[in-house]
PDB file of C-alpha atoms in Angstrom:
ATOM      1  CA  MET Y   2     -16.792  38.474 -30.420  1.00 41.00           C
ATOM      2  CA  LYS Y   3     -13.912  40.927 -30.055  1.00 39.00           C
ATOM      3  CA  ILE Y   4     -14.738  41.326 -26.360  1.00 38.00           C
ATOM      4  CA  ALA Y   5     -15.069  37.588 -25.613  1.00 42.00           C
ATOM      5  CA  ILE Y   6     -11.401  36.747 -26.090  1.00 40.00           C
ATOM      6  CA  PRO Y   7     -10.053  39.271 -23.557  1.00 43.00           C
ATOM      7  CA  LEU Y   8     -12.758  38.306 -21.078  1.00 41.00           C
ATOM      8  CA  LEU Y   9     -11.822  34.637 -21.398  1.00 37.00           C
ATOM      9  CA  ALA Y  10      -8.178  35.512 -20.967  1.00 40.00           C
ATOM     10  CA  ILE Y  11      -8.957  37.547 -17.848  1.00 38.00           C
ATOM     11  CA  ALA Y  12     -11.097  34.741 -16.420  1.00 39.00           C
ATOM     12  CA  ALA Y  13      -8.331  32.221 -17.046  1.00 39.00           C
ATOM     13  CA  ALA Y  14      -5.782  34.496 -15.380  1.00 42.00           C
ATOM     14  CA  VAL Y  15      -8.016  34.958 -12.336  1.00 39.00           C
ATOM     15  CA  LEU Y  16      -8.593  31.192 -12.044  1.00 37.00           C
ATOM     16  CA  THR Y  17      -4.869  30.499 -12.356  1.00 37.00           C
ATOM     17  CA  ALA Y  18      -4.090  33.047  -9.650  1.00 40.00           C
ATOM     18  CA  ALA Y  19      -6.722  31.535  -7.374  1.00 38.00           C
ATOM     19  CA  LEU Y  20      -5.326  28.035  -7.808  1.00 36.00           C
ATOM     20  CA  ARG Y  21      -1.669  29.017  -7.480  1.00 40.00           C
ATOM     21  CA  PRO Y  22      -1.551  29.222  -3.633  1.00 40.00           C
ATOM     22  CA  ALA Y  23      -3.068  25.724  -3.260  1.00 39.00           C
ATOM     23  CA  ILE Y  24      -0.679  24.249  -5.826  1.00 40.00           C
ATOM     24  CA  ALA Y  25       2.306  26.048  -4.318  1.00 41.00           C
ATOM     25  CA  ALA Y  26       1.368  24.840  -0.838  1.00 47.00           C
ATOM     26  CA  ASP Y  27       1.547  21.219  -1.997  1.00 49.00           C
ATOM     27  CA  ASP Y  28       4.634  21.652  -4.184  1.00 64.00           C
ATOM     28  CA  PRO Y  29       7.136  20.469  -1.546  1.00 78.00           C
ATOM     29  CA  TYR Y  30       5.253  17.183  -1.177  1.00 90.00           C
ATOM     30  CA  LEU Y  31       4.769  16.757  -4.919  1.00 93.00           C
ATOM     31  CA  GLN Y  32       8.487  17.193  -5.456  1.00 94.00           C
ATOM     32  CA  LYS Y  33       9.358  14.861  -2.597  1.00 95.00           C
ATOM     33  CA  ARG Y  34       6.980  12.208  -3.931  1.00 96.00           C
ATOM     34  CA  ALA Y  35       8.462  12.454  -7.398  1.00 96.00           C
ATOM     35  CA  GLY Y  36      11.966  12.243  -5.956  1.00 97.00           C
ATOM     36  CA  MET Y  37      11.033   9.255  -3.787  1.00 97.00           C
ATOM     37  CA  VAL Y  38       9.688   7.345  -6.772  1.00 98.00           C
ATOM     38  CA  ARG Y  39      12.603   8.264  -9.022  1.00 97.00           C
ATOM     39  CA  ASP Y  40      15.479   7.712  -6.575  1.00 97.00           C
ATOM     40  CA  GLN Y  41      14.240   5.033  -4.176  1.00 97.00           C
ATOM     41  CA  ILE Y  42      11.816   2.945  -6.196  1.00 97.00           C
ATOM     42  CA  GLU Y  43      12.355   3.205  -9.945  1.00 97.00           C
ATOM     43  CA  ARG Y  44      16.146   3.374  -9.640  1.00 96.00           C
ATOM     44  CA  GLU Y  45      16.117   0.227  -7.495  1.00 95.00           C
ATOM     45  CA  GLY Y  46      14.303  -1.816 -10.133  1.00 96.00           C
ATOM     46  CA  VAL Y  47      10.552  -1.282  -9.725  1.00 98.00           C
ATOM     47  CA  SER Y  48       9.477  -0.622 -13.306  1.00 97.00           C
ATOM     48  CA  ASP Y  49       5.702  -1.218 -13.530  1.00 98.00           C
ATOM     49  CA  PRO Y  50       4.353   2.165 -14.695  1.00 98.00           C
ATOM     50  CA  ARG Y  51       1.052   1.651 -12.848  1.00 98.00           C
ATOM     51  CA  VAL Y  52       2.853   1.060  -9.556  1.00 98.00           C
ATOM     52  CA  LEU Y  53       5.101   4.076 -10.073  1.00 98.00           C
ATOM     53  CA  ALA Y  54       2.096   6.259 -10.940  1.00 98.00           C
ATOM     54  CA  ALA Y  55       0.213   5.074  -7.848  1.00 98.00           C
ATOM     55  CA  MET Y  56       3.133   5.892  -5.582  1.00 97.00           C
ATOM     56  CA  ARG Y  57       3.535   9.316  -7.158  1.00 97.00           C
ATOM     57  CA  ASP Y  58      -0.168   9.915  -6.566  1.00 96.00           C
ATOM     58  CA  VAL Y  59      -0.775   8.657  -3.001  1.00 97.00           C
ATOM     59  CA  PRO Y  60       0.161  11.329  -0.415  1.00 97.00           C
ATOM     60  CA  ARG Y  61       2.371   9.257   1.898  1.00 97.00           C
ATOM     61  CA  HIS Y  62       2.839  12.187   4.300  1.00 96.00           C
ATOM     62  CA  LEU Y  63      -0.851  12.048   5.217  1.00 97.00           C
ATOM     63  CA  PHE Y  64      -0.480   8.458   6.444  1.00 97.00           C
ATOM     64  CA  VAL Y  65       2.000   9.385   9.190  1.00 96.00           C
ATOM     65  CA  SER Y  66       1.603  11.642  12.213  1.00 93.00           C
ATOM     66  CA  PRO Y  67       2.313  15.372  11.709  1.00 94.00           C
ATOM     67  CA  SER Y  68       5.559  15.057  13.665  1.00 95.00           C
ATOM     68  CA  PHE Y  69       6.949  12.649  11.029  1.00 96.00           C
ATOM     69  CA  ARG Y  70       5.634  14.301   7.870  1.00 95.00           C
ATOM     70  CA  ALA Y  71       8.948  15.941   7.056  1.00 94.00           C
ATOM     71  CA  LYS Y  72      10.461  12.441   6.887  1.00 96.00           C
ATOM     72  CA  ALA Y  73       7.587  10.725   5.084  1.00 97.00           C
ATOM     73  CA  TYR Y  74       9.492  10.437   1.794  1.00 97.00           C
ATOM     74  CA  GLU Y  75      12.791   9.281   3.260  1.00 97.00           C
ATOM     75  CA  PRO Y  76      14.054   5.730   2.491  1.00 96.00           C
ATOM     76  CA  TYR Y  77      13.156   4.035   5.754  1.00 94.00           C
ATOM     77  CA  PRO Y  78      10.125   2.888   7.771  1.00 95.00           C
ATOM     78  CA  LEU Y  79       8.501   5.239  10.270  1.00 96.00           C
ATOM     79  CA  PRO Y  80       6.604   4.590  13.516  1.00 95.00           C
ATOM     80  CA  ILE Y  81       2.815   4.876  13.384  1.00 96.00           C
ATOM     81  CA  GLY Y  82       2.049   3.976  17.023  1.00 94.00           C
ATOM     82  CA  GLU Y  83       1.332   0.736  18.888  1.00 94.00           C
ATOM     83  CA  GLY Y  84       4.853  -0.474  18.065  1.00 91.00           C
ATOM     84  CA  GLN Y  85       3.986  -0.643  14.347  1.00 94.00           C
ATOM     85  CA  THR Y  86       5.542   1.046  11.316  1.00 95.00           C
ATOM     86  CA  ILE Y  87       4.774   2.274   7.828  1.00 96.00           C
ATOM     87  CA  SER Y  88       7.048   0.306   5.505  1.00 95.00           C
ATOM     88  CA  GLN Y  89       9.978   1.746   3.592  1.00 96.00           C
ATOM     89  CA  PRO Y  90       8.754   3.148   0.242  1.00 97.00           C
ATOM     90  CA  TYR Y  91      10.829   0.734  -1.842  1.00 97.00           C
ATOM     91  CA  ILE Y  92       9.370  -2.287  -0.038  1.00 96.00           C
ATOM     92  CA  VAL Y  93       5.841  -1.033  -0.708  1.00 97.00           C
ATOM     93  CA  GLY Y  94       6.673  -0.634  -4.389  1.00 98.00           C
ATOM     94  CA  PHE Y  95       8.414  -4.016  -4.635  1.00 97.00           C
ATOM     95  CA  MET Y  96       5.604  -5.926  -2.913  1.00 97.00           C
ATOM     96  CA  THR Y  97       2.964  -4.200  -5.025  1.00 98.00           C
ATOM     97  CA  GLN Y  98       4.763  -4.857  -8.297  1.00 98.00           C
ATOM     98  CA  ILE Y  99       5.421  -8.545  -7.686  1.00 98.00           C
ATOM     99  CA  LEU Y 100       1.690  -9.178  -7.189  1.00 98.00           C
ATOM    100  CA  ARG Y 101       0.929  -8.053 -10.765  1.00 98.00           C
ATOM    101  CA  ILE Y 102      -2.385  -6.546  -9.646  1.00 98.00           C
ATOM    102  CA  LYS Y 103      -4.931  -6.112 -12.424  1.00 98.00           C
ATOM    103  CA  ALA Y 104      -7.754  -3.582 -12.625  1.00 98.00           C
ATOM    104  CA  THR Y 105     -10.326  -6.357 -12.055  1.00 98.00           C
ATOM    105  CA  ASP Y 106      -8.568  -7.933  -9.052  1.00 98.00           C
ATOM    106  CA  ARG Y 107      -9.872  -8.381  -5.531  1.00 98.00           C
ATOM    107  CA  VAL Y 108      -7.007  -7.903  -3.060  1.00 98.00           C
ATOM    108  CA  LEU Y 109      -6.678  -8.884   0.604  1.00 98.00           C
ATOM    109  CA  GLU Y 110      -4.244  -7.028   2.835  1.00 98.00           C
ATOM    110  CA  VAL Y 111      -3.280  -8.385   6.261  1.00 97.00           C
ATOM    111  CA  GLY Y 112      -2.032  -5.599   8.518  1.00 96.00           C
ATOM    112  CA  THR Y 113      -3.624  -2.293   7.507  1.00 97.00           C
ATOM    113  CA  GLY Y 114      -1.321  -0.235   9.722  1.00 97.00           C
ATOM    114  CA  SER Y 115      -1.500   3.348   8.509  1.00 97.00           C
ATOM    115  CA  GLY Y 116      -3.498   2.409   5.397  1.00 98.00           C
ATOM    116  CA  TYR Y 117      -0.748   3.462   2.959  1.00 98.00           C
ATOM    117  CA  GLN Y 118      -0.207   0.056   1.320  1.00 98.00           C
ATOM    118  CA  ALA Y 119      -3.967  -0.375   0.909  1.00 98.00           C
ATOM    119  CA  ALA Y 120      -4.161   3.062  -0.721  1.00 98.00           C
ATOM    120  CA  VAL Y 121      -1.419   2.201  -3.214  1.00 98.00           C
ATOM    121  CA  ALA Y 122      -3.029  -1.170  -4.033  1.00 98.00           C
ATOM    122  CA  SER Y 123      -6.420   0.491  -4.468  1.00 98.00           C
ATOM    123  CA  LYS Y 124      -5.048   2.534  -7.370  1.00 98.00           C
ATOM    124  CA  LEU Y 125      -4.431  -0.732  -9.248  1.00 98.00           C
ATOM    125  CA  ALA Y 126      -7.229  -3.078  -8.123  1.00 98.00           C
ATOM    126  CA  ALA Y 127     -11.010  -3.159  -8.272  1.00 98.00           C
ATOM    127  CA  GLU Y 128     -11.408  -3.869  -4.536  1.00 98.00           C
ATOM    128  CA  VAL Y 129      -9.077  -3.978  -1.530  1.00 98.00           C
ATOM    129  CA  TYR Y 130     -10.089  -5.668   1.728  1.00 98.00           C
ATOM    130  CA  SER Y 131      -7.801  -4.925   4.659  1.00 98.00           C
ATOM    131  CA  VAL Y 132      -7.676  -6.396   8.168  1.00 98.00           C
ATOM    132  CA  GLU Y 133      -5.944  -4.773  11.155  1.00 97.00           C
ATOM    133  CA  ILE Y 134      -5.779  -6.436  14.569  1.00 97.00           C
ATOM    134  CA  LEU Y 135      -5.072  -3.267  16.595  1.00 97.00           C
ATOM    135  CA  GLU Y 136      -8.268  -1.321  17.149  1.00 97.00           C
ATOM    136  CA  SER Y 137      -6.662   2.134  17.328  1.00 97.00           C
ATOM    137  CA  LEU Y 138      -4.810   1.644  14.035  1.00 97.00           C
ATOM    138  CA  ALA Y 139      -7.886   0.136  12.365  1.00 97.00           C
ATOM    139  CA  ALA Y 140      -9.973   3.170  13.314  1.00 97.00           C
ATOM    140  CA  ARG Y 141      -7.301   5.685  12.317  1.00 97.00           C
ATOM    141  CA  SER Y 142      -6.532   4.093   8.938  1.00 98.00           C
ATOM    142  CA  ARG Y 143     -10.228   3.755   8.120  1.00 97.00           C
ATOM    143  CA  ARG Y 144     -10.683   7.467   8.823  1.00 97.00           C
ATOM    144  CA  THR Y 145      -7.624   8.436   6.752  1.00 98.00           C
ATOM    145  CA  LEU Y 146      -8.664   6.334   3.771  1.00 98.00           C
ATOM    146  CA  SER Y 147     -12.199   7.680   3.920  1.00 97.00           C
ATOM    147  CA  ASP Y 148     -11.079  11.308   4.232  1.00 97.00           C
ATOM    148  CA  LEU Y 149      -8.794  10.903   1.204  1.00 97.00           C
ATOM    149  CA  GLY Y 150     -11.551   9.357  -0.905  1.00 97.00           C
ATOM    150  CA  PHE Y 151     -10.334   5.765  -1.288  1.00 98.00           C
ATOM    151  CA  ARG Y 152     -13.796   4.306  -1.855  1.00 97.00           C
ATOM    152  CA  ASN Y 153     -12.695   0.871  -3.072  1.00 98.00           C
ATOM    153  CA  VAL Y 154     -10.936  -0.009   0.206  1.00 98.00           C
ATOM    154  CA  VAL Y 155     -12.951  -1.861   2.851  1.00 98.00           C
ATOM    155  CA  SER Y 156     -11.263  -2.368   6.206  1.00 97.00           C
ATOM    156  CA  ARG Y 157     -12.125  -3.957   9.510  1.00 97.00           C
ATOM    157  CA  GLN Y 158     -10.591  -4.725  12.867  1.00 97.00           C
ATOM    158  CA  GLY Y 159      -9.790  -8.405  13.320  1.00 97.00           C
ATOM    159  CA  ASP Y 160      -7.148 -11.123  13.313  1.00 97.00           C
ATOM    160  CA  GLY Y 161      -5.670 -11.129   9.827  1.00 96.00           C
ATOM    161  CA  TYR Y 162      -4.105 -14.554  10.346  1.00 96.00           C
ATOM    162  CA  TYR Y 163      -7.531 -15.943   9.438  1.00 97.00           C
ATOM    163  CA  GLY Y 164      -7.987 -13.638   6.439  1.00 97.00           C
ATOM    164  CA  TRP Y 165     -11.476 -12.537   5.433  1.00 98.00           C
ATOM    165  CA  GLU Y 166     -13.382 -15.695   4.546  1.00 97.00           C
ATOM    166  CA  GLU Y 167     -16.612 -13.970   3.519  1.00 97.00           C
ATOM    167  CA  LYS Y 168     -14.839 -11.966   0.803  1.00 97.00           C
ATOM    168  CA  ALA Y 169     -12.686 -14.805  -0.584  1.00 98.00           C
ATOM    169  CA  PRO Y 170     -11.388 -15.880  -3.026  1.00 98.00           C
ATOM    170  CA  PHE Y 171      -8.763 -13.203  -3.620  1.00 98.00           C
ATOM    171  CA  ASP Y 172      -6.682 -12.626  -6.722  1.00 98.00           C
ATOM    172  CA  ALA Y 173      -3.836 -11.216  -4.637  1.00 98.00           C
ATOM    173  CA  ILE Y 174      -2.921 -11.238  -0.948  1.00 98.00           C
ATOM    174  CA  ILE Y 175      -0.366  -8.948   0.648  1.00 98.00           C
ATOM    175  CA  VAL Y 176       0.779  -9.503   4.228  1.00 97.00           C
ATOM    176  CA  THR Y 177       2.621  -6.580   5.809  1.00 94.00           C
ATOM    177  CA  CYS Y 178       3.801  -8.289   8.996  1.00 92.00           C
ATOM    178  CA  ALA Y 179       6.076 -11.283   9.505  1.00 93.00           C
ATOM    179  CA  GLY Y 180       4.910 -14.695  10.671  1.00 92.00           C
ATOM    180  CA  GLY Y 181       6.801 -17.864  11.411  1.00 91.00           C
ATOM    181  CA  HIS Y 182       4.842 -19.636   8.682  1.00 94.00           C
ATOM    182  CA  ILE Y 183       2.303 -18.915   5.961  1.00 96.00           C
ATOM    183  CA  PRO Y 184      -1.218 -19.123   7.439  1.00 96.00           C
ATOM    184  CA  PRO Y 185      -3.183 -22.044   5.909  1.00 97.00           C
ATOM    185  CA  SER Y 186      -6.325 -19.894   5.936  1.00 97.00           C
ATOM    186  CA  LEU Y 187      -4.701 -17.386   3.586  1.00 98.00           C
ATOM    187  CA  LEU Y 188      -3.595 -20.110   1.195  1.00 98.00           C
ATOM    188  CA  ARG Y 189      -7.177 -21.419   1.103  1.00 98.00           C
ATOM    189  CA  GLN Y 190      -8.545 -17.944   0.396  1.00 98.00           C
ATOM    190  CA  LEU Y 191      -6.104 -17.335  -2.464  1.00 98.00           C
ATOM    191  CA  GLY Y 192      -7.957 -18.017  -5.695  1.00 98.00           C
ATOM    192  CA  ASN Y 193      -6.638 -20.196  -8.486  1.00 98.00           C
ATOM    193  CA  GLY Y 194      -4.237 -18.106 -10.524  1.00 98.00           C
ATOM    194  CA  GLY Y 195      -3.667 -15.884  -7.494  1.00 98.00           C
ATOM    195  CA  ARG Y 196      -0.464 -14.369  -6.097  1.00 98.00           C
ATOM    196  CA  MET Y 197       0.579 -13.705  -2.513  1.00 98.00           C
ATOM    197  CA  ILE Y 198       3.531 -11.960  -0.854  1.00 98.00           C
ATOM    198  CA  MET Y 199       4.409 -12.283   2.840  1.00 97.00           C
ATOM    199  CA  PRO Y 200       7.459 -11.794   5.072  1.00 95.00           C
ATOM    200  CA  VAL Y 201       8.238 -15.078   6.826  1.00 94.00           C
ATOM    201  CA  GLY Y 202      10.541 -15.497   9.823  1.00 91.00           C
ATOM    202  CA  GLY Y 203      10.529 -14.990  13.588  1.00 74.00           C
ATOM    203  CA  PRO Y 204      11.345 -11.690  15.351  1.00 65.00           C
ATOM    204  CA  PHE Y 205      14.912 -12.840  16.118  1.00 67.00           C
ATOM    205  CA  MET Y 206      15.436 -14.757  12.886  1.00 74.00           C
ATOM    206  CA  ILE Y 207      16.246 -13.848   9.304  1.00 85.00           C
ATOM    207  CA  GLN Y 208      13.043 -12.875   7.509  1.00 92.00           C
ATOM    208  CA  ASN Y 209      12.427 -13.305   3.804  1.00 94.00           C
ATOM    209  CA  LEU Y 210       9.692 -12.024   1.579  1.00 96.00           C
ATOM    210  CA  VAL Y 211       8.081 -15.181   0.242  1.00 97.00           C
ATOM    211  CA  PHE Y 212       6.194 -15.045  -3.057  1.00 98.00           C
ATOM    212  CA  ILE Y 213       3.451 -17.644  -3.464  1.00 98.00           C
ATOM    213  CA  GLU Y 214       1.525 -18.515  -6.601  1.00 98.00           C
ATOM    214  CA  LYS Y 215      -1.479 -20.785  -7.015  1.00 98.00           C
ATOM    215  CA  ASP Y 216      -1.955 -22.132 -10.525  1.00 97.00           C
ATOM    216  CA  ALA Y 217      -5.205 -22.787 -12.355  1.00 96.00           C
ATOM    217  CA  ARG Y 218      -5.437 -26.256 -10.792  1.00 96.00           C
ATOM    218  CA  GLY Y 219      -4.814 -25.011  -7.249  1.00 96.00           C
ATOM    219  CA  SER Y 220      -1.191 -26.188  -6.975  1.00 97.00           C
ATOM    220  CA  ILE Y 221       1.011 -23.886  -4.887  1.00 97.00           C
ATOM    221  CA  THR Y 222       4.612 -22.847  -5.473  1.00 98.00           C
ATOM    222  CA  GLN Y 223       6.680 -20.470  -3.381  1.00 97.00           C
ATOM    223  CA  ARG Y 224      10.097 -18.829  -3.419  1.00 97.00           C
ATOM    224  CA  ASN Y 225      12.116 -16.398  -1.333  1.00 96.00           C
ATOM    225  CA  VAL Y 226      12.586 -13.082  -3.128  1.00 95.00           C
ATOM    226  CA  LEU Y 227      14.104 -10.577  -0.683  1.00 92.00           C
ATOM    227  CA  PRO Y 228      15.555 -10.466   2.868  1.00 89.00           C
ATOM    228  CA  VAL Y 229      13.552  -8.026   5.020  1.00 89.00           C
ATOM    229  CA  ALA Y 230      12.781  -6.908   8.574  1.00 84.00           C
ATOM    230  CA  PHE Y 231       9.075  -6.515   9.446  1.00 86.00           C
ATOM    231  CA  VAL Y 232       7.106  -6.172  12.654  1.00 85.00           C
ATOM    232  CA  ARG Y 233       5.612  -9.493  13.709  1.00 83.00           C
ATOM    233  CA  LEU Y 234       2.186 -10.832  12.829  1.00 86.00           C
ATOM    234  CA  LEU Y 235      -0.012 -10.494  15.926  1.00 85.00           C
ATOM    235  CA  GLY Y 236      -2.946 -12.640  16.960  1.00 78.00           C
ATOM    236  CA  HIS Y 237      -3.947 -16.271  16.241  1.00 73.00           C
TER     237      HIS Y 237
END
C-alpha cells in the first residue's frame, strides 16, 4: 500500500505531461472562443447559458478555410467560397437564442454554408436537418460536421426554399440567407408551437431578421427584431 500512492502519483504526472502538448496547442483557440463569447455575444445581450456554452464549445476556426482561421473569432462574417459567408458570431448567437431550442426539438436549417450554425444548433436540439443549394458547400460542410462528430446533424444538397417536407414538422426553423418574402413551404412545415427566424429583404434593400411564431392552433404572428445584411436566398 505504501508503494501504490507514489506509483499513482507518477502515473498521473506522466499522463498530465502527455496531455499538456495537445492542450497547449489548442489554448489559443480556447482563449479566443472564450473571448468571443464574453465580448461579442454575452456582452451584447445573448444570455441563454446553453447557447453560450455551445458557442464556447464549437470550434469555429475549423469551419473556415485555413487562410482565415486567424480571424475566425473576430466580430464579422468571413468568406467560405461560392460568394457565401459564415455569419458574424453575434448573429449566430442571437438567432439561436431567439428560437428557444429545446433538447427534444427537431430543427430545420436553410443554408448550411460552412455548417457552423448547424453545429451550434445541434448542441441544443435532438435533431438538425440542414439544406444547402450549392453542391460544393454541401459536400464540404457534410464532411466537416462528420469529421467533428456532429452525429445529430443530417444535411443534403437541395433548394432550401422548399424546406424538407419528408422530415416536417419542425419545432424550429432557421434561415441563414435573405429572401424577399417568407417561403410558404417553410411556414407549412413549421409545427404548431414552433418558432422561425429568417432575414427578409432584397439584396439592395434593408433586410430585417423576422421572428415568426405559430401557436397551438396554427395561427402565425411575426415581428422584425434586428436589421441585418445577409447573402441572398438562392434557388426557387
